[in-house]
Every structure is written in structure tokens, then in C-alpha cells.
């Protein structure tokens, strides 16, 4: 039986990245029944909705999607498709492995970490009160009654972190560690300052860790973690973080392993999972067959593992790693100089991976 998968090309460079990734996934020999669905700015301009009901219905039906990046206009237009997607499908865990492949120029070649970011709570919950509004005045009034004063000209964002949200994300981190033979989970927080939000996250993390004695557990304050990651990356394994720190440390991890073109991701919930690169739609390269498909292809590898297609996942990751190690048929961002004339395009990189897999 083929795996039914919702395929969302997205916009900007998304469609060319998805096409390259789809070809490589099919070349593994695993059978897929793709349900192609639209999302993003092109769909918004054509039909007035960046995230059609049909796309959501398909994801609900298949339970698994692979998605190209989608543009979110700054300041106006529509809400982020990614935020809607995570909310609608309750994709609470964002898994982002950051592994430095041989052949990539990086100062941190020992890096092999997995970031497990909570996706639904924290300062990203969208509970905000704009300066000068009635809601803001009422919140300040309430705070004043509770003994905390906030300046009249302040904007306010609320940071909720719950036992429920913390427990399921830390469990997801331990599950990942157990499933993929990882030895240690590090909970990352700022509990010394935010005692009742990050403090709760840490307390719950310790309780969950006690249920998994076979896996080592430790915690780090987020600023110290950033320092240590760039000094001794080899000491870190699986990191579990609340939403905001997870977002920031994900980009740090992507930079450590050679850039956004190499950083994959998966957003996992109880009933659905959507795999996509960490990077955005890179619109200035749209249609140029130029950008690096590695991040989306490695997201495809995560999808194969999620589907229990471990052998195909290993072959695909091995072929991508070999192409990068050889350094010949790679995109401009993996060349010593960005204007290197020997750089290949998105599609030719996919050809190289397919040939490597078939050897
Ligand atoms: P971006 O990640 O799209 O691009 C920033 C720069 O990184 C590019 O100009 C390019 O130089 C480089 N880059 C990115 N991906 C690359 C690749 N695969 N290969 C080689 N180089 C690559 O970030 P941005 O310009 O800040 O965002 C563009 C749009 O994407 C925005 O509208 C943003 O909201 C959206 N976005 C979407 C997602 C998503 O769909 N998951 C994630 C992040 C940003």
C-alpha cells in the first residue's frame, strides 16, 4: 500500500524545492500516493485565502504532509500559514535535527544535536495587549490590584506555560531520544528569572525525566546553553525548549551546521505531522533553480522515519551526505565561494542524490 501524503508546494522557491524532494523520495523505492494541495501567497492572490479548507481537510485525512515554505507578508495581508497549520492540527512539537555533514564549511563540525521546540505556548500564544488600548488598560489595572505596576506606555505580551504543554513536549523529547538511540536530554529554560513559567517547565521536565531513567537528563539556562553550544557542541544531544528559546536556538543550530539550506524540521502532533525546512520561501530566488534543497530533502528523511521506512531514510540521508561530502554537484551555498561557476541548480542536486542512491 502506498503512503498517502499531502504535498504542499508552497510559494517562492517552495515548488522547485518540493519537486526536487518528491523525485528523491520516489527514487528510494517507497511508494507514495501524493495529494497535492495549495497554500501560501500565490493561492491568496488567486483565490483570496492562503490556507484553503481543502488543504486542511487533506492533512486531517492523510495525517502526514510535506510542505514547501510559504511567505507571510510583513505588517499586513494575512496570518502566517505555518501558525494556522500548527494551531489547527495541534502540531505541538517541532523537531529540528542539526547535524554537521562532512564537506560543509562550519566551525562546529562536531555538532549533532536535535532541537525539540514546544510549538503552541509561551510568548507565541498570541496573547497581546497593544499600548493605548482598553484591553491594555484593563490588564494594567488588574496587575496593579495584584501589586505589580506596569508603565502606561507599555505594550504587553503574556507568556503562558502549562503543565500539560510542558509534559507533552518533554515526553516527545524523551520518546525521540529512546527511538533514535540518543543518550541525553537537556531541558533549556530561564527558570532563575521566570520562576512561574520557565520554573514550571523545569519542574515538569524533571518529573518526566524521572520516568525515563535509561536516558540521561540535565538542564541549562538558555544564555549559558548558547555559550556552551558554540564552545563544546559535542556535549549536547537532544535539547527540549519552550517556544521562544526553541525558535532562537534553532537558528543558532542551523548556523552551526552550515546554514539555513541544511536545516530540516518536522512539526508533530497527536493526529498529524507536517515536515518542512526551517528556512523560508527565499522569494528573490523564485523560479531560478538555484537554492539548496537539502533542508527539505532531510525533512523528507524525517518523514520516512516517521513512516517507519528506516531503510529508505538511511539510504536517502546517506546519498545526500555523499553528494555534500564530494562537494562537486552542490548548490552555490555549499561551494567555497558563492559565485563559483561549478555550482549546480536545485534540480541537478536532486539528480546527483538520485544517482548516488542508485549506485
Ligand atoms: P528565508 O529563509 O526565506 O531566506 C533568507 C535567506 O537565506 C535567503 O535570501 C537565502 O540567501 C538564504 N536561504 C534560505 N533558504 C535557502 C536555501 N534553501 N538554499 C540556499 N539559501 C537559502 O528567510 P526570509 O527572507 O526572512 O523569509 C522569506 C519569507 O519566508 C517570509 O515571508 C517569511 O515569513 C517566510 N518564512 C516561511 C517559513 C515557512 O514556511 N516554514 C519559515 C520561515 C520564514
Tab-separated table of C-alpha atoms and ligand atoms in Angstrom:
chain	number	residue	atom	x	y	z
A	1	UNK	CA	0.000	0.000	0.000
A	2	UNK	CA	1.444	3.416	-0.928
A	3	UNK	CA	1.725	6.016	1.835
A	4	UNK	CA	-0.901	8.737	1.378
A	5	UNK	CA	0.822	12.086	1.811
A	6	UNK	CA	-0.412	15.659	1.454
A	7	UNK	CA	2.086	17.504	-0.762
A	8	UNK	CA	2.078	21.285	-0.346
A	9	UNK	CA	4.459	23.086	-2.742
A	10	UNK	CA	4.003	26.472	-1.005
A	11	UNK	CA	5.271	29.620	-2.761
A	12	UNK	CA	8.525	31.423	-3.640
A	13	UNK	CA	11.171	28.730	-4.100
A	14	UNK	CA	8.823	26.163	-2.466
A	15	UNK	CA	7.533	24.485	-5.644
A	16	UNK	CA	11.034	23.806	-7.056
A	17	UNK	CA	12.265	22.524	-3.667
A	18	UNK	CA	9.231	20.250	-3.283
A	19	UNK	CA	9.642	18.887	-6.806
A	20	UNK	CA	13.321	18.028	-6.173
A	21	UNK	CA	12.403	16.397	-2.853
A	22	UNK	CA	9.482	14.434	-4.300
A	23	UNK	CA	11.725	12.970	-7.016
A	24	UNK	CA	14.330	11.844	-4.466
A	25	UNK	CA	11.680	10.387	-2.140
A	26	UNK	CA	10.248	8.360	-5.028
A	27	UNK	CA	13.720	7.191	-6.023
A	28	UNK	CA	14.032	5.429	-2.643
A	29	UNK	CA	11.522	2.876	-3.976
A	30	UNK	CA	8.980	3.645	-1.252
A	31	UNK	CA	5.533	4.125	-2.787
A	32	UNK	CA	3.589	7.331	-2.201
A	33	UNK	CA	0.113	8.490	-3.177
A	34	UNK	CA	0.528	12.274	-3.248
A	35	UNK	CA	-2.442	14.513	-2.585
A	36	UNK	CA	-1.229	17.865	-3.934
A	37	UNK	CA	-2.728	20.862	-2.126
A	38	UNK	CA	-2.100	24.599	-2.233
A	39	UNK	CA	-1.126	27.131	0.437
A	40	UNK	CA	0.701	30.452	0.514
A	41	UNK	CA	0.773	33.839	-1.151
A	42	UNK	CA	0.089	32.649	-4.720
A	43	UNK	CA	-3.044	30.873	-3.524
A	44	UNK	CA	-4.041	34.027	-1.589
A	45	UNK	CA	-3.623	36.182	-4.694
A	46	UNK	CA	-5.522	33.714	-6.883
A	47	UNK	CA	-8.404	32.809	-4.570
A	48	UNK	CA	-8.247	35.138	-1.540
A	49	UNK	CA	-7.265	32.523	1.057
A	50	UNK	CA	-3.651	31.462	1.775
A	51	UNK	CA	-4.733	28.298	3.590
A	52	UNK	CA	-7.759	26.697	1.868
A	53	UNK	CA	-10.085	24.353	3.717
A	54	UNK	CA	-9.258	21.615	1.189
A	55	UNK	CA	-5.589	21.686	2.276
A	56	UNK	CA	-6.533	21.362	5.920
A	57	UNK	CA	-9.047	18.602	5.117
A	58	UNK	CA	-6.383	16.671	3.186
A	59	UNK	CA	-3.943	16.893	6.107
A	60	UNK	CA	-6.661	15.744	8.504
A	61	UNK	CA	-7.324	12.835	6.187
A	62	UNK	CA	-3.756	11.681	5.427
A	63	UNK	CA	-2.289	12.712	8.802
A	64	UNK	CA	1.057	13.416	7.100
A	65	UNK	CA	2.241	16.294	4.967
A	66	UNK	CA	5.393	17.582	3.378
A	67	UNK	CA	5.399	21.298	2.734
A	68	UNK	CA	7.461	23.883	0.887
A	69	UNK	CA	7.894	27.257	2.587
A	70	UNK	CA	5.141	29.881	2.438
A	71	UNK	CA	5.544	33.654	2.510
A	72	UNK	CA	3.971	35.754	5.263
A	73	UNK	CA	3.668	39.437	4.276
A	74	UNK	CA	5.089	41.746	6.959
A	75	UNK	CA	2.650	44.080	8.713
A	76	UNK	CA	-0.392	43.489	6.504
A	77	UNK	CA	-2.137	40.828	4.429
A	78	UNK	CA	-2.825	37.539	6.168
A	79	UNK	CA	-1.751	35.492	9.147
A	80	UNK	CA	1.113	33.006	8.775
A	81	UNK	CA	0.017	29.727	7.165
A	82	UNK	CA	2.501	27.952	9.422
A	83	UNK	CA	0.985	29.383	12.598
A	84	UNK	CA	-2.528	28.424	11.387
A	85	UNK	CA	-1.363	24.948	10.451
A	86	UNK	CA	0.267	24.287	13.815
A	87	UNK	CA	-2.792	25.612	15.616
A	88	UNK	CA	-5.455	23.810	13.560
A	89	UNK	CA	-3.689	20.443	13.732
A	90	UNK	CA	-2.211	20.982	17.219
A	91	UNK	CA	1.297	20.218	15.932
A	92	UNK	CA	2.820	20.818	19.327
A	93	UNK	CA	6.351	19.508	18.816
A	94	UNK	CA	8.819	20.970	16.371
A	95	UNK	CA	11.730	18.605	15.830
A	96	UNK	CA	14.845	20.064	14.223
A	97	UNK	CA	17.944	17.903	13.934
A	98	UNK	CA	21.145	19.926	13.371
A	99	UNK	CA	23.939	17.704	12.147
A	100	UNK	CA	27.159	18.942	10.558
A	101	UNK	CA	27.750	16.873	7.411
A	102	UNK	CA	31.289	16.286	6.248
A	103	UNK	CA	32.202	18.644	3.420
A	104	UNK	CA	30.220	21.620	4.766
A	105	UNK	CA	32.256	24.620	5.868
A	106	UNK	CA	31.491	25.072	9.557
A	107	UNK	CA	33.434	25.979	12.670
A	108	UNK	CA	31.415	23.387	14.570
A	109	UNK	CA	31.991	20.084	12.755
A	110	UNK	CA	31.167	18.005	15.870
A	111	UNK	CA	27.594	19.314	16.021
A	112	UNK	CA	24.924	16.610	16.100
A	113	UNK	CA	22.034	17.932	18.167
A	114	UNK	CA	18.258	17.610	17.945
A	115	UNK	CA	16.150	20.585	18.948
A	116	UNK	CA	12.679	19.762	20.285
A	117	UNK	CA	10.733	23.032	20.430
A	118	UNK	CA	7.319	23.487	22.028
A	119	UNK	CA	5.094	24.981	19.318
A	120	UNK	CA	1.891	26.228	20.959
A	121	UNK	CA	2.528	28.190	24.164
A	122	UNK	CA	4.888	30.778	25.624
A	123	UNK	CA	5.147	34.303	24.201
A	124	UNK	CA	3.935	32.896	20.848
A	125	UNK	CA	0.452	32.149	22.215
A	126	UNK	CA	-0.646	35.459	20.668
A	127	UNK	CA	-1.999	36.928	23.943
A	128	UNK	CA	-1.009	40.547	23.473
A	129	UNK	CA	-2.350	43.931	24.563
A	130	UNK	CA	-1.402	46.892	22.418
A	131	UNK	CA	-0.230	50.099	24.072
A	132	UNK	CA	-3.041	52.645	24.444
A	133	UNK	CA	-5.952	50.182	24.052
A	134	UNK	CA	-8.745	49.468	26.511
A	135	UNK	CA	-7.610	45.870	26.901
A	136	UNK	CA	-4.142	47.050	27.816
A	137	UNK	CA	-5.566	49.477	30.418
A	138	UNK	CA	-7.665	46.694	31.956
A	139	UNK	CA	-4.724	44.318	32.183
A	140	UNK	CA	-2.593	47.024	33.828
A	141	UNK	CA	-5.418	47.790	36.251
A	142	UNK	CA	-5.700	44.137	37.166
A	143	UNK	CA	-1.937	43.890	37.615
A	144	UNK	CA	-1.935	46.987	39.816
A	145	UNK	CA	-4.576	45.351	42.055
A	146	UNK	CA	-2.258	42.353	42.333
A	147	UNK	CA	0.638	44.584	43.360
A	148	UNK	CA	2.525	44.785	40.017
A	149	UNK	CA	2.724	48.106	38.249
A	150	UNK	CA	3.339	48.420	34.509
A	151	UNK	CA	4.051	51.735	32.795
A	152	UNK	CA	1.094	53.299	30.976
A	153	UNK	CA	3.007	53.422	27.684
A	154	UNK	CA	3.935	49.699	27.730
A	155	UNK	CA	2.792	47.042	25.272
A	156	UNK	CA	2.069	43.729	26.983
A	157	UNK	CA	2.652	40.132	25.801
A	158	UNK	CA	1.659	37.242	28.061
A	159	UNK	CA	3.802	34.134	28.466
A	160	UNK	CA	1.688	31.092	29.404
A	161	UNK	CA	3.495	27.801	30.036
A	162	UNK	CA	1.309	24.952	31.284
A	163	UNK	CA	1.917	21.579	32.950
A	164	UNK	CA	0.024	19.945	30.053
A	165	UNK	CA	2.099	21.680	27.358
A	166	UNK	CA	5.403	21.102	29.145
A	167	UNK	CA	4.707	17.473	29.910
A	168	UNK	CA	3.856	16.513	26.343
A	169	UNK	CA	6.835	18.324	24.817
A	170	UNK	CA	9.323	16.829	27.277
A	171	UNK	CA	7.763	13.389	26.721
A	172	UNK	CA	8.212	13.977	22.964
A	173	UNK	CA	11.904	14.706	23.554
A	174	UNK	CA	12.397	11.525	25.592
A	175	UNK	CA	10.422	9.499	23.025
A	176	UNK	CA	12.649	10.823	20.259
A	177	UNK	CA	15.786	10.043	22.281
A	178	UNK	CA	14.605	6.482	23.001
A	179	UNK	CA	13.502	5.815	19.423
A	180	UNK	CA	16.697	7.079	17.793
A	181	UNK	CA	19.256	5.879	20.332
A	182	UNK	CA	20.115	9.278	21.761
A	183	UNK	CA	21.691	9.317	25.210
A	184	UNK	CA	20.839	12.611	26.820
A	185	UNK	CA	18.051	15.190	27.031
A	186	UNK	CA	18.831	18.754	28.143
A	187	UNK	CA	15.934	20.979	29.249
A	188	UNK	CA	16.603	24.621	28.416
A	189	UNK	CA	14.995	27.479	30.355
A	190	UNK	CA	15.424	30.740	32.245
A	191	UNK	CA	13.885	29.482	35.464
A	192	UNK	CA	16.164	31.630	37.610
A	193	UNK	CA	14.287	34.725	36.357
A	194	UNK	CA	10.839	33.478	35.219
A	195	UNK	CA	10.120	31.240	38.169
A	196	UNK	CA	6.452	30.526	37.466
A	197	UNK	CA	6.605	29.878	33.710
A	198	UNK	CA	10.105	28.578	32.959
A	199	UNK	CA	10.281	27.326	36.545
A	200	UNK	CA	7.191	25.209	35.925
A	201	UNK	CA	8.666	23.931	32.647
A	202	UNK	CA	11.800	22.821	34.501
A	203	UNK	CA	9.847	21.221	37.347
A	204	UNK	CA	7.733	19.215	34.891
A	205	UNK	CA	10.827	18.296	32.857
A	206	UNK	CA	12.419	16.835	35.994
A	207	UNK	CA	9.271	14.795	36.717
A	208	UNK	CA	9.148	13.436	33.167
A	209	UNK	CA	12.890	12.663	33.266
A	210	UNK	CA	12.361	10.572	36.405
A	211	UNK	CA	10.069	8.321	34.322
A	212	UNK	CA	12.917	7.707	31.816
A	213	UNK	CA	15.921	6.708	33.941
A	214	UNK	CA	17.603	4.999	30.961
A	215	UNK	CA	18.211	8.396	29.340
A	216	UNK	CA	20.487	10.969	30.957
A	217	UNK	CA	18.891	14.281	31.880
A	218	UNK	CA	20.265	17.708	32.696
A	219	UNK	CA	19.131	21.298	32.439
A	220	UNK	CA	20.757	24.519	31.265
A	221	UNK	CA	19.876	28.181	31.469
A	222	UNK	CA	19.347	29.360	27.902
A	223	UNK	CA	22.088	32.014	27.786
A	224	UNK	CA	24.622	29.584	29.219
A	225	UNK	CA	23.462	26.938	26.717
A	226	UNK	CA	24.147	29.299	23.777
A	227	UNK	CA	27.645	29.914	25.092
A	228	UNK	CA	28.295	26.220	25.626
A	229	UNK	CA	26.849	25.148	22.266
A	230	UNK	CA	29.443	27.189	20.398
A	231	UNK	CA	32.259	26.154	22.776
A	232	UNK	CA	31.538	22.440	23.253
A	233	UNK	CA	28.800	21.333	20.826
A	234	UNK	CA	29.825	17.676	21.158
A	235	UNK	CA	28.489	17.658	24.749
A	236	UNK	CA	24.886	18.201	23.607
A	237	UNK	CA	22.421	15.704	22.232
A	238	UNK	CA	18.621	16.290	22.436
A	239	UNK	CA	17.544	19.757	23.618
A	240	UNK	CA	13.965	20.459	24.737
A	241	UNK	CA	12.868	24.073	24.903
A	242	UNK	CA	9.812	26.296	25.316
A	243	UNK	CA	8.691	28.064	22.136
A	244	UNK	CA	10.739	31.291	22.079
A	245	UNK	CA	14.088	29.786	23.112
A	246	UNK	CA	13.413	26.909	20.703
A	247	UNK	CA	12.926	29.347	17.842
A	248	UNK	CA	16.153	31.224	18.570
A	249	UNK	CA	18.301	28.166	19.316
A	250	UNK	CA	17.021	26.534	16.080
A	251	UNK	CA	18.589	29.297	14.029
A	252	UNK	CA	21.775	29.066	16.089
A	253	UNK	CA	21.854	25.315	15.381
A	254	UNK	CA	21.196	25.899	11.648
A	255	UNK	CA	24.093	28.358	11.539
A	256	UNK	CA	26.362	25.911	13.347
A	257	UNK	CA	25.792	23.171	10.767
A	258	UNK	CA	26.342	25.366	7.721
A	259	UNK	CA	23.268	27.491	7.178
A	260	UNK	CA	19.540	27.500	6.579
A	261	UNK	CA	19.861	25.464	3.382
A	262	UNK	CA	20.767	22.443	5.540
A	263	UNK	CA	18.305	22.613	8.453
A	264	UNK	CA	15.289	20.252	8.273
A	265	UNK	CA	12.245	20.081	10.500
A	266	UNK	CA	9.066	18.258	11.396
A	267	UNK	CA	6.003	19.573	13.220
A	268	UNK	CA	4.414	16.696	15.050
A	269	UNK	CA	1.057	16.410	16.809
A	270	UNK	CA	-1.024	13.587	18.169
A	271	UNK	CA	-3.024	13.107	14.957
A	272	UNK	CA	-0.863	14.689	12.241
A	273	UNK	CA	2.693	15.589	11.274
A	274	UNK	CA	3.946	18.109	8.720
A	275	UNK	CA	7.554	18.087	7.544
A	276	UNK	CA	9.233	21.243	6.266
A	277	UNK	CA	12.582	23.047	6.164
A	278	UNK	CA	13.484	25.602	8.826
A	279	UNK	CA	14.104	28.262	6.157
A	280	UNK	CA	11.538	30.491	4.455
A	281	UNK	CA	10.459	30.959	0.850
A	282	UNK	CA	13.610	32.883	-0.245
A	283	UNK	CA	11.421	34.767	-2.778
A	284	UNK	CA	14.303	36.533	-4.515
A	285	UNK	CA	15.409	33.147	-5.888
A	286	UNK	CA	11.922	32.082	-7.022
A	287	UNK	CA	11.964	30.157	-10.307
A	288	UNK	CA	15.750	30.391	-10.688
A	289	UNK	CA	16.521	26.715	-9.901
A	290	UNK	CA	19.252	27.941	-7.556
A	291	UNK	CA	18.537	27.250	-3.878
A	292	UNK	CA	19.660	24.245	-1.905
A	293	UNK	CA	17.005	21.513	-1.493
A	294	UNK	CA	18.938	19.708	1.275
A	295	UNK	CA	16.839	21.093	4.155
A	296	UNK	CA	13.576	19.959	2.549
A	297	UNK	CA	15.091	16.633	1.453
A	298	UNK	CA	16.294	15.989	5.018
A	299	UNK	CA	12.761	16.867	6.182
A	300	UNK	CA	11.687	14.114	3.788
A	301	UNK	CA	14.137	11.796	5.547
A	302	UNK	CA	12.451	12.664	8.858
A	303	UNK	CA	9.104	11.868	7.226
A	304	UNK	CA	10.371	8.461	6.072
A	305	UNK	CA	11.485	7.687	9.633
A	306	UNK	CA	8.094	8.818	10.921
A	307	UNK	CA	6.541	6.330	8.453
A	308	UNK	CA	8.848	3.583	9.786
A	309	UNK	CA	10.680	3.480	6.435
A	310	UNK	CA	14.014	3.385	8.248
A	311	UNK	CA	15.990	1.664	5.494
A	312	UNK	CA	14.860	4.159	2.816
A	313	UNK	CA	15.535	7.030	5.230
A	314	UNK	CA	19.103	5.839	5.835
A	315	UNK	CA	19.752	5.386	2.101
A	316	UNK	CA	18.383	8.827	1.284
A	317	UNK	CA	20.308	10.568	4.071
A	318	UNK	CA	23.475	8.659	3.100
A	319	UNK	CA	23.133	9.764	-0.547
A	320	UNK	CA	22.578	13.425	0.437
A	321	UNK	CA	25.602	13.238	2.772
A	322	UNK	CA	27.743	11.695	0.000
A	323	UNK	CA	26.838	14.419	-2.517
A	324	UNK	CA	27.704	17.080	0.068
A	325	UNK	CA	30.954	15.326	1.019
A	326	UNK	CA	32.081	15.129	-2.631
A	327	UNK	CA	31.235	18.836	-3.000
A	328	UNK	CA	31.052	18.776	-6.810
A	329	UNK	CA	27.361	18.704	-7.738
A	330	UNK	CA	26.175	21.019	-4.953
A	331	UNK	CA	24.350	24.362	-4.928
A	332	UNK	CA	26.126	27.745	-4.631
A	333	UNK	CA	25.751	27.962	-0.838
A	334	UNK	CA	27.816	24.790	-0.369
A	335	UNK	CA	30.676	25.975	-2.587
A	336	UNK	CA	33.741	27.730	-1.107
A	337	UNK	CA	32.676	30.898	-2.990
A	338	UNK	CA	29.055	31.843	-3.614
A	339	UNK	CA	29.770	32.829	-7.243
A	340	UNK	CA	31.530	29.523	-8.021
A	341	UNK	CA	30.561	28.715	-11.636
A	342	UNK	CA	30.625	24.961	-10.936
A	343	UNK	CA	27.598	25.211	-8.583
A	344	UNK	CA	24.597	23.224	-9.808
A	345	UNK	CA	20.903	24.062	-9.552
A	346	UNK	CA	18.180	22.681	-7.273
A	347	UNK	CA	17.084	20.088	-9.808
A	348	UNK	CA	20.622	18.918	-10.687
A	349	UNK	CA	21.385	18.486	-6.984
A	350	UNK	CA	18.378	16.131	-6.849
A	351	UNK	CA	19.764	14.234	-9.896
A	352	UNK	CA	23.093	13.806	-8.066
A	353	UNK	CA	21.360	12.446	-4.942
A	354	UNK	CA	19.284	10.008	-7.020
A	355	UNK	CA	22.379	8.751	-8.878
A	356	UNK	CA	24.234	8.346	-5.569
A	357	UNK	CA	21.340	6.335	-4.148
A	358	UNK	CA	21.231	4.069	-7.196
A	359	UNK	CA	24.956	3.275	-7.157
B	1	LIG	P1	14.407	32.850	4.067
B	1	LIG	O1	14.782	31.668	4.867
B	1	LIG	O2	13.334	32.687	3.061
B	1	LIG	O3	15.667	33.394	3.281
B	1	LIG	C1	16.718	34.155	3.838
B	1	LIG	C2	17.969	33.924	3.011
B	1	LIG	O4	18.514	32.657	3.383
B	1	LIG	C3	17.726	33.825	1.511
B	1	LIG	O5	17.730	35.070	0.890
B	1	LIG	C4	18.881	32.962	1.085
B	1	LIG	O6	20.042	33.742	0.971
B	1	LIG	C5	19.050	32.015	2.257
B	1	LIG	N1	18.340	30.752	2.037
B	1	LIG	C6	17.133	30.375	2.545
B	1	LIG	N2	16.817	29.148	2.140
B	1	LIG	C7	17.842	28.729	1.354
B	1	LIG	C8	18.097	27.539	0.625
B	1	LIG	N3	17.235	26.507	0.622
B	1	LIG	N4	19.239	27.455	-0.072
B	1	LIG	C9	20.105	28.461	-0.089
B	1	LIG	N5	19.944	29.599	0.579
B	1	LIG	C10	18.814	29.741	1.289
B	1	LIG	O7	14.012	33.996	5.118
B	1	LIG	P2	13.231	35.375	4.919
B	1	LIG	O8	13.734	36.091	3.701
B	1	LIG	O9	13.316	36.036	6.243
B	1	LIG	O10	11.721	34.930	4.711
B	1	LIG	C11	11.067	34.914	3.438
B	1	LIG	C12	9.618	34.545	3.660
B	1	LIG	O11	9.502	33.199	4.147
B	1	LIG	C13	8.908	35.415	4.694
B	1	LIG	O12	7.642	35.783	4.195
B	1	LIG	C14	8.773	34.528	5.915
B	1	LIG	O13	7.637	34.854	6.682
B	1	LIG	C15	8.631	33.169	5.282
B	1	LIG	N6	9.025	32.028	6.144
B	1	LIG	C16	8.327	30.880	5.959
B	1	LIG	C17	8.677	29.754	6.689
B	1	LIG	C18	7.895	28.506	6.436
B	1	LIG	O14	7.076	28.457	5.545
B	1	LIG	N7	8.094	27.469	7.243
B	1	LIG	C19	9.747	29.786	7.594
B	1	LIG	C20	10.460	30.969	7.743
B	1	LIG	C21	10.089	32.103	7.006
